[in-house]
mmCIF file of C-alpha atoms in Angstrom:
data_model
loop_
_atom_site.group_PDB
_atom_site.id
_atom_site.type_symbol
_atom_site.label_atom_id
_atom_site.label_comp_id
_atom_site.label_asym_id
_atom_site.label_seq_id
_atom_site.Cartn_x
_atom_site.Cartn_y
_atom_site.Cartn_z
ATOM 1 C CA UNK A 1 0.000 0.000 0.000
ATOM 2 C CA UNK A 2 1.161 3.306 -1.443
ATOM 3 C CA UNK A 3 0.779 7.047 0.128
ATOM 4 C CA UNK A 4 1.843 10.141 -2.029
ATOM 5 C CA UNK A 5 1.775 13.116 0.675
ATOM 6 C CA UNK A 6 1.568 16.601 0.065
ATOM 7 C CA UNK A 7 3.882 16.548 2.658
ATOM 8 C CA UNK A 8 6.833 19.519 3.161
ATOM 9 C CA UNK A 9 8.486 16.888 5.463
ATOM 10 C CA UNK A 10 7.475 13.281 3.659
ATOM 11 C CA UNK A 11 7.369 12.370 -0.038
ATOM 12 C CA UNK A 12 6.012 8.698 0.739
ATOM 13 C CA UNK A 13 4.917 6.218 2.720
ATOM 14 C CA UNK A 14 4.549 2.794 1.916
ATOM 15 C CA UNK A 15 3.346 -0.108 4.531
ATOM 16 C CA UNK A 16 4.211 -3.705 3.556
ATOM 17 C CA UNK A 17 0.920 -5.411 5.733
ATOM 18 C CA UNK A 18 2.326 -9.364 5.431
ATOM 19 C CA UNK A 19 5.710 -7.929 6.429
ATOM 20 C CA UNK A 20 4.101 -4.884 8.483
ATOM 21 C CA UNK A 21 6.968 -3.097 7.166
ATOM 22 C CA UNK A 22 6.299 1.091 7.060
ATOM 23 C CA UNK A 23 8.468 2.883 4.717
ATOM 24 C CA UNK A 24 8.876 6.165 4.884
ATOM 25 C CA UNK A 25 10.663 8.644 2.679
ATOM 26 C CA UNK A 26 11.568 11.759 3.921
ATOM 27 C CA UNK A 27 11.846 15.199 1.860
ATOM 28 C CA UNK A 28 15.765 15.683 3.439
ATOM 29 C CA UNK A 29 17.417 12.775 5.417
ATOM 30 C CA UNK A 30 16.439 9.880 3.766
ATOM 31 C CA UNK A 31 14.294 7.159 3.803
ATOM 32 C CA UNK A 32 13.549 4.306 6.524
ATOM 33 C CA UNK A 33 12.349 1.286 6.954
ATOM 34 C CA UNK A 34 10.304 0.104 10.340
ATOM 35 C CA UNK A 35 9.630 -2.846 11.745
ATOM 36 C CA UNK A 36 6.195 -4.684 13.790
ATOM 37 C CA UNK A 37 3.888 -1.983 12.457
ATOM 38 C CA UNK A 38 0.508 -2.755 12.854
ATOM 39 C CA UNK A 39 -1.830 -1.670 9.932
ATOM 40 C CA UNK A 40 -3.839 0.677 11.756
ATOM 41 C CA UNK A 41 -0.692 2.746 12.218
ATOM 42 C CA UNK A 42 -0.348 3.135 7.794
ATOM 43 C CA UNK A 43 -4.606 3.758 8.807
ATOM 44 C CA UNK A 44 -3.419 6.770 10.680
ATOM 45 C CA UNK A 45 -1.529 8.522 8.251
ATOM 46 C CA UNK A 46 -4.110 7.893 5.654
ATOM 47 C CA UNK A 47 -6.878 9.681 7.845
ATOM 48 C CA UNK A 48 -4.783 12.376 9.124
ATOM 49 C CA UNK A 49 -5.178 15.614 8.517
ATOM 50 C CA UNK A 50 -1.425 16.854 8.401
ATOM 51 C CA UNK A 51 0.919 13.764 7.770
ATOM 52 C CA UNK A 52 4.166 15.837 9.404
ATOM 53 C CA UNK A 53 2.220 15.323 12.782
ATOM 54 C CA UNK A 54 0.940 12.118 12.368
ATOM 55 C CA UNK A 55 4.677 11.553 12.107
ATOM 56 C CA UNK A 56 5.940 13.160 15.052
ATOM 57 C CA UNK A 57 3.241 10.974 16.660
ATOM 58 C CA UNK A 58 4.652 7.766 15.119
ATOM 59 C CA UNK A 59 7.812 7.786 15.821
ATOM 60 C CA UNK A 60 7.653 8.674 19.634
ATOM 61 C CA UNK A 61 5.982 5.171 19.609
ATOM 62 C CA UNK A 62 9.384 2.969 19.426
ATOM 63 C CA UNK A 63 9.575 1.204 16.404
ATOM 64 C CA UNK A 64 12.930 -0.465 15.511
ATOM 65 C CA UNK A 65 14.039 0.768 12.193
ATOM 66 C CA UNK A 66 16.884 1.235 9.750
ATOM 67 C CA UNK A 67 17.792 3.506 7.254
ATOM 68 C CA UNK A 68 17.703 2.762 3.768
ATOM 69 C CA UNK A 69 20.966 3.703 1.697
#
């Protein structure tokens, strides 16, 4: 599953449910990859209303990740 933003901080997100693997691909810094993300979490940043703080929310939540060169 595939999110285009209109993001100034995120170009994409992408959640892999069978893997729940969220991608996300940041405007400057990169992109990253987290890990044991349940689907309602890709939910939330398809019903927010501004993405950038759906994202501050996310990631004060824990996930393991990695960045993706």
């Amino acid at each position: 599953e595939l999110r285009v933003t209109g993001s100034s901080r995120i170009t994409k997100i992408i959640y892999e449910p069978d893997e729940k693997v969220l991608t996300i691909h940041y405007t400057k810094g990169g992109s990253y990859k987290y890990f044991d993300v349940p689907q309602k979490e890709f939910n939330e940043f398809n019903e927010a209303e501004s993405v950038g703080q759906q994202c501050t929310k996310f990631l004060g939540r824990g996930y393991k990740f990695e960045k993706i060169v």
